[in-house]
Structure formats: structure tokens, C-alpha cells
PDB file of C-alpha atoms in Angstrom:
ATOM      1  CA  UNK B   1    -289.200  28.830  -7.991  1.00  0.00           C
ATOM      2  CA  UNK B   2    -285.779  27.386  -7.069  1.00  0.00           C
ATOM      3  CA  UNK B   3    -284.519  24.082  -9.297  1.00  0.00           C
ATOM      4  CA  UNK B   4    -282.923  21.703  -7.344  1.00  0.00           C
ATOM      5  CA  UNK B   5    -279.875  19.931  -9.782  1.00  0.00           C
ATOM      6  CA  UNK B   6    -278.369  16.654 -10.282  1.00  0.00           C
ATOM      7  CA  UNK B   7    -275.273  18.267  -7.903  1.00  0.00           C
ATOM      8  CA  UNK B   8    -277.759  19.114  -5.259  1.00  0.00           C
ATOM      9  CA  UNK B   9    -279.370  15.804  -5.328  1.00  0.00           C
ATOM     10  CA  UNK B  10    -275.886  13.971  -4.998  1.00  0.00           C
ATOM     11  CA  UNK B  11    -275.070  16.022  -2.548  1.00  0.00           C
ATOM     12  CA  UNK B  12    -278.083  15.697  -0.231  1.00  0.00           C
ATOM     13  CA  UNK B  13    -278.567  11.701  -0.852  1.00  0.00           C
ATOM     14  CA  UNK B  14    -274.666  11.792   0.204  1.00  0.00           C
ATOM     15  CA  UNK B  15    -275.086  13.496   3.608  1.00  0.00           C
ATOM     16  CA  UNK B  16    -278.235  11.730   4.941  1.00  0.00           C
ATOM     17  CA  UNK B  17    -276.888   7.829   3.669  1.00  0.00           C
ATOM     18  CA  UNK B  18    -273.455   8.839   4.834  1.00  0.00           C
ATOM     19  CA  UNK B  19    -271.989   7.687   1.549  1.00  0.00           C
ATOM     20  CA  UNK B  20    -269.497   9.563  -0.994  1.00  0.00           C
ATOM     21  CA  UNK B  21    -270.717  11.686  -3.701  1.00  0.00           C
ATOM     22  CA  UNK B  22    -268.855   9.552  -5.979  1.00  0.00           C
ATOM     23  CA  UNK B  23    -271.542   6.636  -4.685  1.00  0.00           C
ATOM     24  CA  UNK B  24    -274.457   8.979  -4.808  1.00  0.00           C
ATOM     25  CA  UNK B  25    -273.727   9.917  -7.822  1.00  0.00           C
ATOM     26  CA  UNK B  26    -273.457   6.633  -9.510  1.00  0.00           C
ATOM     27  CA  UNK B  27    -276.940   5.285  -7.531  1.00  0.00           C
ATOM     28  CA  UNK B  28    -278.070   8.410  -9.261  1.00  0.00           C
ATOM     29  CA  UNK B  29    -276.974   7.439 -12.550  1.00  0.00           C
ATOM     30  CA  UNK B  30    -277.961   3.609 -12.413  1.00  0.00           C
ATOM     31  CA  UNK B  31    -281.403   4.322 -10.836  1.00  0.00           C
ATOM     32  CA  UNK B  32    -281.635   6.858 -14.221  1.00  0.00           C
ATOM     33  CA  UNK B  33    -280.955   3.933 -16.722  1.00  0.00           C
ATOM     34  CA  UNK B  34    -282.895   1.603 -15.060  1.00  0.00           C
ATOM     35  CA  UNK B  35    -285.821   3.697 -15.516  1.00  0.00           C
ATOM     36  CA  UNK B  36    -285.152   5.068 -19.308  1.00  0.00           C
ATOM     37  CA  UNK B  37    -284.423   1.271 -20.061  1.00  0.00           C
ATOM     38  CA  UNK B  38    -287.754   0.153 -18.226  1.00  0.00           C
ATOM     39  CA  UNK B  39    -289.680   3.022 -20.187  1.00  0.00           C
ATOM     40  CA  UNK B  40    -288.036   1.699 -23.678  1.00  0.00           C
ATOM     41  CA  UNK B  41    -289.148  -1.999 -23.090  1.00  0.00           C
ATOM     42  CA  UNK B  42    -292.797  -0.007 -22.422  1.00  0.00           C
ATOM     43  CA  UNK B  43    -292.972  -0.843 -18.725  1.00  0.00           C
ATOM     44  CA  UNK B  44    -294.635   1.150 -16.491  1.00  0.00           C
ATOM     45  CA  UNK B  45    -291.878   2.659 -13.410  1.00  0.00           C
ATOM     46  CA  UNK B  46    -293.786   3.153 -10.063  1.00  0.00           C
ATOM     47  CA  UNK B  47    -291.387   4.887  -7.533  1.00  0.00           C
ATOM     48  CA  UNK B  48    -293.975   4.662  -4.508  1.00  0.00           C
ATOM     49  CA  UNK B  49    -295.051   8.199  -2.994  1.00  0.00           C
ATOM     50  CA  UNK B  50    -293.536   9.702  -5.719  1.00  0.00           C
ATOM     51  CA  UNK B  51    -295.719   8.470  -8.703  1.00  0.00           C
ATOM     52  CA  UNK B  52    -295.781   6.539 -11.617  1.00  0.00           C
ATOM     53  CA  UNK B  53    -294.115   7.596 -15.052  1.00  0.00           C
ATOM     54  CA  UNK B  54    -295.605   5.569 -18.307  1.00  0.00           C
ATOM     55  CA  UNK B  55    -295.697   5.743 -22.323  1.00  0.00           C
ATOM     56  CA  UNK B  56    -298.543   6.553 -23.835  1.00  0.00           C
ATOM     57  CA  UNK B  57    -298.886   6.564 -27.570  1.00  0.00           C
ATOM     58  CA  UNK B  58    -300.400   9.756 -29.084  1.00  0.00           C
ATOM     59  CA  UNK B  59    -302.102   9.779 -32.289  1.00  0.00           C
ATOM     60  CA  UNK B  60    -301.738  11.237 -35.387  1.00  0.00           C
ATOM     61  CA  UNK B  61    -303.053  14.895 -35.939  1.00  0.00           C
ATOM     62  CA  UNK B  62    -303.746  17.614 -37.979  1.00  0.00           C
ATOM     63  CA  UNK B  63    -301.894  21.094 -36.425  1.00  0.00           C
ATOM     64  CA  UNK B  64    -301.111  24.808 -38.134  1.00  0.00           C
ATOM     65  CA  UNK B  65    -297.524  25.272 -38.319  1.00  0.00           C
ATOM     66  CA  UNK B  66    -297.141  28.667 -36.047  1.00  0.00           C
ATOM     67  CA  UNK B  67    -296.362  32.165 -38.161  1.00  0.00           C
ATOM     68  CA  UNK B  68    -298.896  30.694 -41.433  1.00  0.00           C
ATOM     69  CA  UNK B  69    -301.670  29.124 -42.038  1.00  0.00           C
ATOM     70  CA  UNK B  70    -300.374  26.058 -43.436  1.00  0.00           C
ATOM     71  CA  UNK B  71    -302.007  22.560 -41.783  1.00  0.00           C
ATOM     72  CA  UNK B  72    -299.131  19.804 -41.370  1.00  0.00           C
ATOM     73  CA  UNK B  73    -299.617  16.373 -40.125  1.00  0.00           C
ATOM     74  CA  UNK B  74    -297.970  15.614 -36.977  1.00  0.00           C
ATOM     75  CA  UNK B  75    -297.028  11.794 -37.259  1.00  0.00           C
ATOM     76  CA  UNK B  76    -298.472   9.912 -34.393  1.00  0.00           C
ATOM     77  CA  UNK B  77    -295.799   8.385 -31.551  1.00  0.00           C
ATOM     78  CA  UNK B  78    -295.250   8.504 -28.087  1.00  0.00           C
ATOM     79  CA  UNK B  79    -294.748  10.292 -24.649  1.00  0.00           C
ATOM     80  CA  UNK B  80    -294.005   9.875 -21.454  1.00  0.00           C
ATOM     81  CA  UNK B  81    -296.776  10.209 -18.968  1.00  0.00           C
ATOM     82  CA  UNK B  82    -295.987  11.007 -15.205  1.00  0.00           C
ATOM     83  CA  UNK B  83    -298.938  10.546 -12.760  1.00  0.00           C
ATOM     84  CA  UNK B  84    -298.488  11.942  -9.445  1.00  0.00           C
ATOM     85  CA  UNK B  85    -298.310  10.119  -6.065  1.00  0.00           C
ATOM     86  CA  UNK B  86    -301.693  10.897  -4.117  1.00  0.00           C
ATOM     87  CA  UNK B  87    -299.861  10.872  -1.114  1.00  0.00           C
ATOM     88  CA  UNK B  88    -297.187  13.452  -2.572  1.00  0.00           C
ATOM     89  CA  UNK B  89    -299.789  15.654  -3.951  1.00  0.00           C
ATOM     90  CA  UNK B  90    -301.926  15.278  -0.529  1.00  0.00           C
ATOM     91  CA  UNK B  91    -299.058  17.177   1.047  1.00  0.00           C
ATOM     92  CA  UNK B  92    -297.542  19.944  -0.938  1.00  0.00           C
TER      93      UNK B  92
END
């Protein structure tokens, strides 16, 4: 599976919106902060036909730390949660 990179994506939004990469790169950039800051604040980011990212708290839980057999606690806290677009997932 090929990754597609931040370059690539610059690159690509440049050419079809007939901008600079300079610009792309910076709508990029902003559009990134926007959505860490919204996720901080504990918003919920829809980017339509794309999906929806969210944070979810996750509890506290008893694991086995891997190579013995000692049980730690893993202290509760929180993730980010990215559901799928139906209409993306409807056409891959």
C-alpha cells in the first residue's frame, strides 16, 4: 500500500486550486491546527464525506506488561476516535 505525504498532498491541492505550494501548504497547516485545537477544547471535527474525528475518554485498566507476568495499571485518559464517512466507505 502506497502512503500519500504531506508533499504529495501540497502538491496535488496546488495543481487542481491553481494556487502555490507555498499557499497549499499553509491551508494545510492552518486546517491542521484548527482541528488539533478543536479536538483539545473536546469538540467534535466533522469534515463531511470524509468523517468525523472525536475524543473519547478510556478508562482505567488492569494490563500484563509484555515479556512477564507482572499486572500494571494503565491510568485511564483519552483518544482520538475517527468514524468514517458512510459515503467514503460506500465507495472504496
Amino acid at each position: 500500500m502506497e502512503k500519500v505525504g504531506k508533499q504529495q498532498l501540497i502538491q496535488v491541492i496546488a495543481e487542481k486550486a491553481g494556487v502555490s505550494k507555498k499557499d497549499a501548504g499553509e491551508v494545510i497547516d492552518s486546517m491542521l491546527e484548527i482541528i488539533v485545537e478543536a479536538l483539545k477544547e473536546g469538540k467534535t471535527v466533522g469534515l463531511p464525506g470524509f468523517g468525523t474525528l472525536s475524543v473519547v475518554p478510556t478508562k482505567e485498566r488492569q494490563a500484563v506488561r509484555p515479556g512477564t507476568t507482572e499486572r500494571i495499571t494503565v491510568p485511564a485518559g483519552k483518544k482520538i476516535r475517527f468514524k468514517t464517512a458512510t459515503s467514503l466507505q460506500d465507495n472504496l
